[in-house]
Coordinates of N, CA and C in Angstrom, one line a residue:
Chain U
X1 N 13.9 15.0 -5.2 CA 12.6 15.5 -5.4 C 11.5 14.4 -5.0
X2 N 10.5 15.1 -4.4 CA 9.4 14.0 -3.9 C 8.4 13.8 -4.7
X3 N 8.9 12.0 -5.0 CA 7.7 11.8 -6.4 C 6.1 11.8 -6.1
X4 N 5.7 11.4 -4.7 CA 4.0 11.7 -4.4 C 4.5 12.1 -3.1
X5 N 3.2 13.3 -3.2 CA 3.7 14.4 -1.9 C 2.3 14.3 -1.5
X6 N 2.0 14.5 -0.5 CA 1.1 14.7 0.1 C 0.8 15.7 1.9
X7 N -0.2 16.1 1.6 CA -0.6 17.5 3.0 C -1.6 17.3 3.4
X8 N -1.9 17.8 5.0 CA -0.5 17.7 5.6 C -0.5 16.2 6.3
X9 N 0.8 16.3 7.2 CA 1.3 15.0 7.7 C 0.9 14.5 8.7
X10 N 0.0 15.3 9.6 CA -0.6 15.1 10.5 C -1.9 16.5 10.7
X11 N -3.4 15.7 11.2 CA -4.6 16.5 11.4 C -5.0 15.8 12.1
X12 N -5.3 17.1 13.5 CA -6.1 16.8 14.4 C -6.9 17.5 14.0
X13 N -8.3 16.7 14.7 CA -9.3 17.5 14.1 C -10.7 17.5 15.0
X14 N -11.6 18.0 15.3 CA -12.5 17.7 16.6 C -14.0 16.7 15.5
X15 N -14.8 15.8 16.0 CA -15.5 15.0 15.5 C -17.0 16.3 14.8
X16 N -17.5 16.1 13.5 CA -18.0 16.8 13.2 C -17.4 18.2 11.7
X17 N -16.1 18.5 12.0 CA -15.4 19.1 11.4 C -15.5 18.7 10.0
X18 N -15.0 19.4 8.8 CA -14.7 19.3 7.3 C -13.0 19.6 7.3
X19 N -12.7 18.5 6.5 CA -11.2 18.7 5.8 C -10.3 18.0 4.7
X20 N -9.4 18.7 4.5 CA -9.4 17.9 3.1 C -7.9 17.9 3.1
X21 N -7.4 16.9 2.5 CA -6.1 16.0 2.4 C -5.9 16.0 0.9
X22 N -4.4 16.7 0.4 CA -4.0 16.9 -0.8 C -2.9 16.1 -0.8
X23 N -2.8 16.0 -2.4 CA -2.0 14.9 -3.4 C -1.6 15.5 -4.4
X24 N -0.3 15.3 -4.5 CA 1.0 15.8 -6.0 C 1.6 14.5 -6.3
X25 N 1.7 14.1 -7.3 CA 2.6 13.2 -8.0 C 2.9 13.9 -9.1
X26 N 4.4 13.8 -9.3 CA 5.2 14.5 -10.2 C 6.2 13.6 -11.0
X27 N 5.8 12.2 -11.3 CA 6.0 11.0 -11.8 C 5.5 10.5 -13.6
X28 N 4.4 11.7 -13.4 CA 3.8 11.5 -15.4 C 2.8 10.2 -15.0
X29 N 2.7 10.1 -14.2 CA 1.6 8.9 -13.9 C 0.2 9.2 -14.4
X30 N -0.7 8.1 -15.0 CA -2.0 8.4 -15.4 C -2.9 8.1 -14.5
X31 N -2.7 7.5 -13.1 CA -3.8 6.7 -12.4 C -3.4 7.7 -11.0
X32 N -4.1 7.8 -10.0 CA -3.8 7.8 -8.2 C -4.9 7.1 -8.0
X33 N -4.6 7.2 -6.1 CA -5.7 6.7 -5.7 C -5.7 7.0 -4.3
X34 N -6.3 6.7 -3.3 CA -6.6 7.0 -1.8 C -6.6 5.5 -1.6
X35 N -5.7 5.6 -0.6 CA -5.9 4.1 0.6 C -6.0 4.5 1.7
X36 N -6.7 3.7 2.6 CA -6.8 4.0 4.5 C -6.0 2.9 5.0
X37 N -5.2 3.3 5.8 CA -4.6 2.4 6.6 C -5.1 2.0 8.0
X38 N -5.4 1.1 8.2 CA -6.0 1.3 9.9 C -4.5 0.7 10.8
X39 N -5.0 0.7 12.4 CA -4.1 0.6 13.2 C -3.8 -1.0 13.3
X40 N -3.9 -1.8 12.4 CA -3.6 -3.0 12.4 C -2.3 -3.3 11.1
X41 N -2.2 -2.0 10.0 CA -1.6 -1.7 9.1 C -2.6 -2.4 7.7
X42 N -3.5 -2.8 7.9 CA -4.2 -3.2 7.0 C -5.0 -2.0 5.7
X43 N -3.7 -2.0 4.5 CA -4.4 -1.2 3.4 C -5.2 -1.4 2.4
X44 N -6.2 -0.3 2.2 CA -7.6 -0.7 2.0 C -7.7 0.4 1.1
X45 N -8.1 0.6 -0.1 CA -8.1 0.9 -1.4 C -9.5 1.6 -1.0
X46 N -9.4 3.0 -1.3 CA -11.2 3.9 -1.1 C -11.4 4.3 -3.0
X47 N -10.2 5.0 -3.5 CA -10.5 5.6 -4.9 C -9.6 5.4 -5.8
X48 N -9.6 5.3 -6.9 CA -8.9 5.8 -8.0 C -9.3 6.5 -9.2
X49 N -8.6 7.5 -9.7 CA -9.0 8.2 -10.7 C -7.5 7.6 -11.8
X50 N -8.2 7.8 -13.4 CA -7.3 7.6 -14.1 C -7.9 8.3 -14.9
X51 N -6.6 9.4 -15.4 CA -6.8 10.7 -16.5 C -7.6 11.6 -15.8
X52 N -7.6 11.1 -14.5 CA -9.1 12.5 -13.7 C -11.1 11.5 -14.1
X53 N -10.8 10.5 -14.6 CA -11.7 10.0 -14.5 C -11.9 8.8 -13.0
X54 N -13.2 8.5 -12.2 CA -12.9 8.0 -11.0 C -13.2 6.8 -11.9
X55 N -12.6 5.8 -11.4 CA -12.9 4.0 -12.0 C -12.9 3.7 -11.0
X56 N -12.2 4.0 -9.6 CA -12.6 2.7 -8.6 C -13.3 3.7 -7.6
X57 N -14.3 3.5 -6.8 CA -15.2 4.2 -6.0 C -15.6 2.4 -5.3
X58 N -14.7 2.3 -4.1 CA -15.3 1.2 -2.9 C -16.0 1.7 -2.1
X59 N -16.8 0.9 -1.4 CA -18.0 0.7 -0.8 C -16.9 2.2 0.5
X60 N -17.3 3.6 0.7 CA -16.9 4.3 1.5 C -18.3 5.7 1.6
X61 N -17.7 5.6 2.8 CA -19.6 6.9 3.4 C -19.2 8.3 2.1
X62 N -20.4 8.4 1.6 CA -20.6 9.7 1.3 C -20.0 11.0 1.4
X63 N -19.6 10.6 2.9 CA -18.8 12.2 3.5 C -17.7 11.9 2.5
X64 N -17.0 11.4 1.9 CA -15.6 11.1 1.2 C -15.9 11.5 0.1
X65 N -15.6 12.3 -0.1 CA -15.4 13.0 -1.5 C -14.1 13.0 -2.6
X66 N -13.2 12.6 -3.4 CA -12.1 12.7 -4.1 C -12.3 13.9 -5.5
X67 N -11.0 14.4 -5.3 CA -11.6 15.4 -6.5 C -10.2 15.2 -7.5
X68 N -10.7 15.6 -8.6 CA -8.9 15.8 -9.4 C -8.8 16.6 -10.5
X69 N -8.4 17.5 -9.7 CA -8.2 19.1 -10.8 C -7.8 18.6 -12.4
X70 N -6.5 17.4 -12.3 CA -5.9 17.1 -13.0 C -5.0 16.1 -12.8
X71 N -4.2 15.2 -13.8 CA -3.7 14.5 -13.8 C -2.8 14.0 -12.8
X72 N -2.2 14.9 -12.3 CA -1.5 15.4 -11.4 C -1.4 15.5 -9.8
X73 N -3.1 15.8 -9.8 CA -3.4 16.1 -8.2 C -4.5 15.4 -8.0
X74 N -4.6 14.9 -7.0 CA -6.0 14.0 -6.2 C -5.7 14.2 -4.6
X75 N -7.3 15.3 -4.5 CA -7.5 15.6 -3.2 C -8.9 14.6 -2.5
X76 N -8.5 14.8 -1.3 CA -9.5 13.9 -0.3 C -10.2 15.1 0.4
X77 N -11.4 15.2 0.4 CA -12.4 15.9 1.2 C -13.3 15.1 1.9
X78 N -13.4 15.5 3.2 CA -14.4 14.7 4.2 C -14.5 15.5 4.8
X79 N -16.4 15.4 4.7 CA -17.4 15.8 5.7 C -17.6 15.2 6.8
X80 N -18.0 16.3 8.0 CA -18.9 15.8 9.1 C -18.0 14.6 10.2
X81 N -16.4 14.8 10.0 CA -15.4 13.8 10.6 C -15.9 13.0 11.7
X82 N -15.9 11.6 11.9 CA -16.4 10.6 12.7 C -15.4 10.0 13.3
X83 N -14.8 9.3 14.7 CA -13.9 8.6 15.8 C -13.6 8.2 14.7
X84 N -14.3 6.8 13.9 CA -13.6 5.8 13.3 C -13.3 6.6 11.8
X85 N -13.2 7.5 11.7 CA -12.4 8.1 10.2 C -10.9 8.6 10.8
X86 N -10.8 7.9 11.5 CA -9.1 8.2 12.4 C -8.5 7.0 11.9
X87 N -7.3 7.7 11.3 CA -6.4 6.4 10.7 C -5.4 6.9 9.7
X88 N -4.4 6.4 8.7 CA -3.3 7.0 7.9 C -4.1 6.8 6.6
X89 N -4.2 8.1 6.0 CA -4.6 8.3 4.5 C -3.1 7.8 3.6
X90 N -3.1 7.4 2.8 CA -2.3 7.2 1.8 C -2.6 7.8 0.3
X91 N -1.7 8.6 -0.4 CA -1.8 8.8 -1.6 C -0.8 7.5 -2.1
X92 N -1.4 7.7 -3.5 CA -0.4 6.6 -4.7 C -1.0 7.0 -5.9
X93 N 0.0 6.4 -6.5 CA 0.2 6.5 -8.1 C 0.4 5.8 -8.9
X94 N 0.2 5.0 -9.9 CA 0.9 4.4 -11.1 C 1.0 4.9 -12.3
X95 N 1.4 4.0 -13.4 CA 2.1 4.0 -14.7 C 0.6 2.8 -15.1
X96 N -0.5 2.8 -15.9 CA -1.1 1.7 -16.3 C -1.4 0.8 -15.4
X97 N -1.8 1.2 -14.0 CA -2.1 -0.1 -13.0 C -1.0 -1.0 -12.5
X98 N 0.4 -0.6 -13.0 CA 1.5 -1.2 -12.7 C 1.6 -0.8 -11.4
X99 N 3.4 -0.9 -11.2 CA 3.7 -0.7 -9.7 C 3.5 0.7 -9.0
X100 N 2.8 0.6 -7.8 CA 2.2 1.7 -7.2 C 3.5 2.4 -6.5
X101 N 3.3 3.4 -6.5 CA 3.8 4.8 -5.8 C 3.4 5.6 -4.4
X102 N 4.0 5.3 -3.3 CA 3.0 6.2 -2.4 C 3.8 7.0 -1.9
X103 N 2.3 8.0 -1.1 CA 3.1 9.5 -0.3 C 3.5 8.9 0.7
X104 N 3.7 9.7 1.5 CA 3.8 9.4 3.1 C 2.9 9.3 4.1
X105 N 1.6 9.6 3.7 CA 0.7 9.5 4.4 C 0.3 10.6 5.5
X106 N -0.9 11.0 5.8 CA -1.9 11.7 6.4 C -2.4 10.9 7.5
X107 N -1.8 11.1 8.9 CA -2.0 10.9 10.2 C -3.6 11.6 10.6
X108 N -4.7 11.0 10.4 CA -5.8 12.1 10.6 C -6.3 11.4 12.2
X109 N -6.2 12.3 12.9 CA -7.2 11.8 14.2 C -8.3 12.8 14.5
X110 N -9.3 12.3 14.7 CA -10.4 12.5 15.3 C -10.6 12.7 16.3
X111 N -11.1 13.9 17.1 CA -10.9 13.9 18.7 C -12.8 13.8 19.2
Chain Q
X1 N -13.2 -15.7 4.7 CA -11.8 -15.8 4.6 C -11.1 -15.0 4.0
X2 N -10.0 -14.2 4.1 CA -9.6 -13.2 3.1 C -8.8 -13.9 1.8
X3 N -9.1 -12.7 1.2 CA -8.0 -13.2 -0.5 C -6.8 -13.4 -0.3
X4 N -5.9 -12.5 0.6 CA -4.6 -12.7 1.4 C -4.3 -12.7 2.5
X5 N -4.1 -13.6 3.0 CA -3.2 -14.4 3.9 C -1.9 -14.0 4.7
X6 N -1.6 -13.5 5.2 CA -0.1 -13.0 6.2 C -0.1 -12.8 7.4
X7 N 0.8 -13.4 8.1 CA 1.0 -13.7 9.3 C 1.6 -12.2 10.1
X8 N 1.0 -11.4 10.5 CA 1.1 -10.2 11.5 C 2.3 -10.3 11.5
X9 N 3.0 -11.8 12.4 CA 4.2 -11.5 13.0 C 3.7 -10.8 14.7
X10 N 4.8 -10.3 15.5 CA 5.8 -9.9 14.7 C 6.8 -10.8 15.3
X11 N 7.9 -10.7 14.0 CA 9.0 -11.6 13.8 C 10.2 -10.7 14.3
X12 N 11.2 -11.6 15.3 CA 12.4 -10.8 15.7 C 13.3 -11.7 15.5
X13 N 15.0 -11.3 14.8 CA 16.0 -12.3 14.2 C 16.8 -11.5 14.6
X14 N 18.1 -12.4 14.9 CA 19.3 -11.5 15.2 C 19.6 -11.2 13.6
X15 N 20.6 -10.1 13.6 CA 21.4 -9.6 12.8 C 22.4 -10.3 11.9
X16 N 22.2 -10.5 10.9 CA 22.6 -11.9 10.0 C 21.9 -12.7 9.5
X17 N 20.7 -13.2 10.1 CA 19.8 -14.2 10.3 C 19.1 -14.4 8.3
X18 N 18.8 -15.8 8.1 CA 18.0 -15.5 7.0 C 16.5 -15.3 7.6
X19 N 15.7 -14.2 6.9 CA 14.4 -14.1 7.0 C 13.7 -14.8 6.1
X20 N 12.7 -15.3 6.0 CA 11.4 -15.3 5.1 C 10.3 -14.8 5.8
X21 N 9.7 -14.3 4.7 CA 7.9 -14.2 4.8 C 7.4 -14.6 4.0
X22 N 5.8 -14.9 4.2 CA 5.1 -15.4 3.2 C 3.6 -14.6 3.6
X23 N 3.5 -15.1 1.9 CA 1.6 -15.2 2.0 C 1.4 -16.1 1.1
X24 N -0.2 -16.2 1.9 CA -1.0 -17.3 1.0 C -1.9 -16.8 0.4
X25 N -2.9 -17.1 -1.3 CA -4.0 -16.5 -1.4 C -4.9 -17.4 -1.8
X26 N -6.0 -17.2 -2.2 CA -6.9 -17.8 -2.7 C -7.6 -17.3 -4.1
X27 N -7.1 -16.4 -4.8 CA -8.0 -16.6 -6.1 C -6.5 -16.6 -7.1
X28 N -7.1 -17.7 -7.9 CA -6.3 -18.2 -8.9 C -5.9 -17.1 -10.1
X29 N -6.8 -16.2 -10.1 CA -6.0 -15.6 -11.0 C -5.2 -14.6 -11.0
X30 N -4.7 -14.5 -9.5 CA -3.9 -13.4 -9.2 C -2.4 -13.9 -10.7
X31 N -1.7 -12.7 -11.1 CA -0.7 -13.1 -11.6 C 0.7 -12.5 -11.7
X32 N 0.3 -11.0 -10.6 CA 1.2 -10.1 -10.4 C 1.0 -9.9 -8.6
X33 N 2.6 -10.2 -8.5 CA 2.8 -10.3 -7.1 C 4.0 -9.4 -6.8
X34 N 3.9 -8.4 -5.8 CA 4.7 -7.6 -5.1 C 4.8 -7.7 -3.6
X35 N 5.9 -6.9 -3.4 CA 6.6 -6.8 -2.0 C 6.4 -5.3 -1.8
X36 N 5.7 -5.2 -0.9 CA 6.3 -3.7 -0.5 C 7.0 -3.9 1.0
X37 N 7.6 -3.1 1.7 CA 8.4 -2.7 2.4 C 7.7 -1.1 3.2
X38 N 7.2 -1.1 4.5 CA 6.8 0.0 5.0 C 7.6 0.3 6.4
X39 N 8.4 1.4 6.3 CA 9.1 1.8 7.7 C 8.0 2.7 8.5
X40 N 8.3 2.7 9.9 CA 7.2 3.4 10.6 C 6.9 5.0 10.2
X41 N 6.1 5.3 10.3 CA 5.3 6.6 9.9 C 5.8 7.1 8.6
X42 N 5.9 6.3 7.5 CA 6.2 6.5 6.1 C 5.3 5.5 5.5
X43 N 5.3 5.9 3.8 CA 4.6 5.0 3.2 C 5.2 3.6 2.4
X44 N 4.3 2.9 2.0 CA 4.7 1.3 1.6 C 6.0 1.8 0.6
X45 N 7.0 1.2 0.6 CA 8.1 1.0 -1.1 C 7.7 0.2 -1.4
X46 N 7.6 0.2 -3.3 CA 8.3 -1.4 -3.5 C 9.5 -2.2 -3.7
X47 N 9.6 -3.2 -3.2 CA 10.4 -3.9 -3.5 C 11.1 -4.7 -4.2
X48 N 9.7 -5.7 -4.5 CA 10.1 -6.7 -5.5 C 9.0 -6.5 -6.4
X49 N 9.0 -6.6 -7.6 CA 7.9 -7.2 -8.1 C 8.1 -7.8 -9.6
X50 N 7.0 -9.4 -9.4 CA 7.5 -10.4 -10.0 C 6.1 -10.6 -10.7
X51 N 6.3 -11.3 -11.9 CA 4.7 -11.8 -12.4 C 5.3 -13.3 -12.9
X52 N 3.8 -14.1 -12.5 CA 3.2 -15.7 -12.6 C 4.6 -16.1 -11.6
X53 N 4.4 -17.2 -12.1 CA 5.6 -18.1 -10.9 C 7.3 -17.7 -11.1
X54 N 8.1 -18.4 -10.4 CA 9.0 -18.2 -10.4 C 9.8 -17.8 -9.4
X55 N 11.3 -17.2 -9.5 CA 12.0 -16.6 -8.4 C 12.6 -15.2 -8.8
X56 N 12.6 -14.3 -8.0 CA 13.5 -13.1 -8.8 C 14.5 -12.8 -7.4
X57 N 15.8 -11.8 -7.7 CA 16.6 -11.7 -7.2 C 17.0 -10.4 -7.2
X58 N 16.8 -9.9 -5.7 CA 18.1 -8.4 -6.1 C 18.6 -8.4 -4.9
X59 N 19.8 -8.2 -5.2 CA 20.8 -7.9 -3.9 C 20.7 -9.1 -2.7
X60 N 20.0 -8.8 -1.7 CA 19.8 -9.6 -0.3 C 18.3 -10.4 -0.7
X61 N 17.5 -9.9 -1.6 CA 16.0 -10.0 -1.8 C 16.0 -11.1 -2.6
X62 N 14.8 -11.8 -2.2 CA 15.1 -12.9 -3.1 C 13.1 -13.2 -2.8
X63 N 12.3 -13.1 -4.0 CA 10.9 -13.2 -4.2 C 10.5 -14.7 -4.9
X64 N 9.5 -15.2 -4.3 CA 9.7 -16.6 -5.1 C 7.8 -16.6 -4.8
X65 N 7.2 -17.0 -5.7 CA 6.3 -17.4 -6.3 C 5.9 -18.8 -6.8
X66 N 4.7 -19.3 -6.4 CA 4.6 -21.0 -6.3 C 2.9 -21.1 -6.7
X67 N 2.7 -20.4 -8.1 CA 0.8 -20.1 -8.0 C 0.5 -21.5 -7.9
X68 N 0.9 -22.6 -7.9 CA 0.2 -24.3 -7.7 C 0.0 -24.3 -6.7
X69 N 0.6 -23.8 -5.1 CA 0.4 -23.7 -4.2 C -0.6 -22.7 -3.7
X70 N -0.4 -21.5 -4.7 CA -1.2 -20.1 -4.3 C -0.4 -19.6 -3.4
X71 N 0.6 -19.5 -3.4 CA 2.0 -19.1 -2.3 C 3.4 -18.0 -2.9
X72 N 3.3 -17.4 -1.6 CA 4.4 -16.4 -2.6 C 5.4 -16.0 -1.3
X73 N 6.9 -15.7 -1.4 CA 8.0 -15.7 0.0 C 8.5 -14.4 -0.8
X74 N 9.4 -14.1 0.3 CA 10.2 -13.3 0.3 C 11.2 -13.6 1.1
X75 N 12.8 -14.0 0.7 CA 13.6 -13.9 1.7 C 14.5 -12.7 1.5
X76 N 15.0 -12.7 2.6 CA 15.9 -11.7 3.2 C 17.3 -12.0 3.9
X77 N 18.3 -12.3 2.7 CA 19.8 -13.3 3.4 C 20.5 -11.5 4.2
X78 N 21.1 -12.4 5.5 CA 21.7 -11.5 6.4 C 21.4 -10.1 6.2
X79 N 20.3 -10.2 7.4 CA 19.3 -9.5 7.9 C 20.6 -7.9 8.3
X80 N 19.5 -7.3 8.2 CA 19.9 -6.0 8.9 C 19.4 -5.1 9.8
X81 N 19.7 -4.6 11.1 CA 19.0 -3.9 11.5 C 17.9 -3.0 10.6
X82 N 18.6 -2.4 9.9 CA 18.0 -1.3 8.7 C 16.5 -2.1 8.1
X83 N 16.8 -3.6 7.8 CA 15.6 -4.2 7.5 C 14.2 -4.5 8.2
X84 N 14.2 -3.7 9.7 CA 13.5 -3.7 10.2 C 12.2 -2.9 10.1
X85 N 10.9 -3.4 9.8 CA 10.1 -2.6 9.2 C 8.5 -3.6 8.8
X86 N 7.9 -3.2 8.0 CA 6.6 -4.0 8.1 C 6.6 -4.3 6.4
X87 N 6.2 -5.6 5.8 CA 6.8 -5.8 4.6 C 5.1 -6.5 4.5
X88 N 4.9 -6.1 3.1 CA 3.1 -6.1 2.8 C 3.4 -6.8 1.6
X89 N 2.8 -7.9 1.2 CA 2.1 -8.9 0.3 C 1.4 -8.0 -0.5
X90 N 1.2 -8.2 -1.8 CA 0.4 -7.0 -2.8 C 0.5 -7.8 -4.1
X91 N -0.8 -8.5 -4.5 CA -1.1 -9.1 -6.2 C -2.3 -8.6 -6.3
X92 N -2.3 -9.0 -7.7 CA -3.4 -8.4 -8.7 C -3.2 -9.9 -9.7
X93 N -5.1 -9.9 -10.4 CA -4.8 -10.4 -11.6 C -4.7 -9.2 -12.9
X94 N -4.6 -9.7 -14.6 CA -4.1 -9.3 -15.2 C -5.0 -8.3 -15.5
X95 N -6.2 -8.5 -15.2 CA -7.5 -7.3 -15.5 C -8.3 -6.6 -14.2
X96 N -7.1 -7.0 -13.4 CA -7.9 -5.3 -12.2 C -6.9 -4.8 -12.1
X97 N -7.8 -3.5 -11.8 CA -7.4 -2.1 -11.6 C -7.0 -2.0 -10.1
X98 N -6.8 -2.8 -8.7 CA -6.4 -2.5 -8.0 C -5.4 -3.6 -7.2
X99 N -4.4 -3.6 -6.4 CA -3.8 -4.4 -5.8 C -5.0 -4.8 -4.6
X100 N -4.8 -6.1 -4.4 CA -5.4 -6.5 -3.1 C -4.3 -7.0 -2.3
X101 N -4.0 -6.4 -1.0 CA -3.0 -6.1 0.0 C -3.3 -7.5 1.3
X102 N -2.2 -7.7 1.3 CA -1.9 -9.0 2.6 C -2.1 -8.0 3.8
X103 N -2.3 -8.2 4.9 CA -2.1 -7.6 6.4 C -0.9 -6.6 6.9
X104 N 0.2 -7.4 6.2 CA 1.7 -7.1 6.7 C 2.5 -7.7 7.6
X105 N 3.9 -8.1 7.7 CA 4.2 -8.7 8.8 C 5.3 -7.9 9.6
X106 N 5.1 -7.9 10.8 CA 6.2 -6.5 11.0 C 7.6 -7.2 11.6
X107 N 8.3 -7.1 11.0 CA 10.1 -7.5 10.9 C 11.1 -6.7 12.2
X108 N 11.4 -7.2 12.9 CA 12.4 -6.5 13.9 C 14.2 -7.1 13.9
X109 N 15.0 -6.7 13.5 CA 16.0 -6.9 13.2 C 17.2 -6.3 14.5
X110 N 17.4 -7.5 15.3 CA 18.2 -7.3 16.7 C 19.8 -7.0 15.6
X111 N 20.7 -5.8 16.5 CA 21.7 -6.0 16.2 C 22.9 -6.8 17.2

């Protein structure tokens, strides 16, 4: 069973476009969060929600939206897609800010 | 200067070889230090994780922590092809809510 799932695995997408990148963790976890990976592999923390409340909101454009139906799911929505919004989304998860959990990540390119 | 410190690499060792990696940081109160482990087009695992100083041990893995130095390793006795992969530095102190992530260093394991 896949403990954080995430969709889809890859999006192309033309510059200007809306889309949104979903998250399942099926772990009992109380926290997720969104990371960006860039092409240097350097991960960089955009959100977290705990209990569906957001606590971490880093310095990221507007277009980025994070939503969370519930405990459970944490979606990524972005407007208005830009060249440099090209890069691997990451979902994760913890237990109390302990050890993190990730999906597999969201290949998003920008054309 | 960044909070953490890691050397890109990339690092290539024949098969058998002992590995280390390291990072270095700079804020003293980090107190929880992890390993993750990322294969290509998947997300980080963890691997080790250790809190304040010390050494921990599993299997081939061996995490050693030195906070007087602000220094933290990872060895890897008799490497394996399979160990080939990009291995990410990851602490926290005891009151944030997020990991602050090393660069990564990417590992190539000749057989």
């Amino acid at each position: 069973d896949t403990a954080v799932s995430q969709t889809p695995k890859y999006l192309v997408t033309q510059m200007g476009n809306d889309k949104s990148i979903k998250c399942e963790q099926n772990l009992g976890h109380d926290t997720m969060y969104w990371y960006k990976q860039d092409s240097k592999k350097f991960l960089k923390i955009m959100f977290s929600y705990n209990n569906k409340e957001l606590i971490i909101n880093e310095t990221v454009p507007n277009r980025f939206s994070p939503k969370s139906p519930d405990k459970a799911h944490l979606n990524l929505h972005i407007n208005s897609l830009e060249l440099g919004d090209s890069a691997v989304y990451f979902c994760a998860s913890s237990r109390n800010n302990e050890k993190l959990f990730f999906g597999s990540g969201t290949q998003l390119s920008v054309l | 200067q960044k909070e953490v410190e890691q050397d890109p690499g990339p690092l290539s060792v024949p098969e058998g070889a002992i590995v280390s990696l390291n990072c270095t940081y700079s804020n003293s109160a980090f107190q929880y230090f992890m390993w993750y482990r990322q294969y290509s087009r998947k997300g980080p695992e963890l691997l080790m994780y250790t809190y304040s100083s010390g050494n921990k041990e599993d299997g081939r893995f061996t995490a050693q922590v030195d906070k007087s130095s602000k220094y933290i390793s990872l060895f890897i006795r008799d490497s394996q092809p399979s160990d080939s992969a990009t291995y990410l530095c990851a602490m926290r102190s005891g009151s944030a809510r997020q990991l602050t992530f090393g660069s990564g260093t990417q590992l190539t394991v000749l057989p």
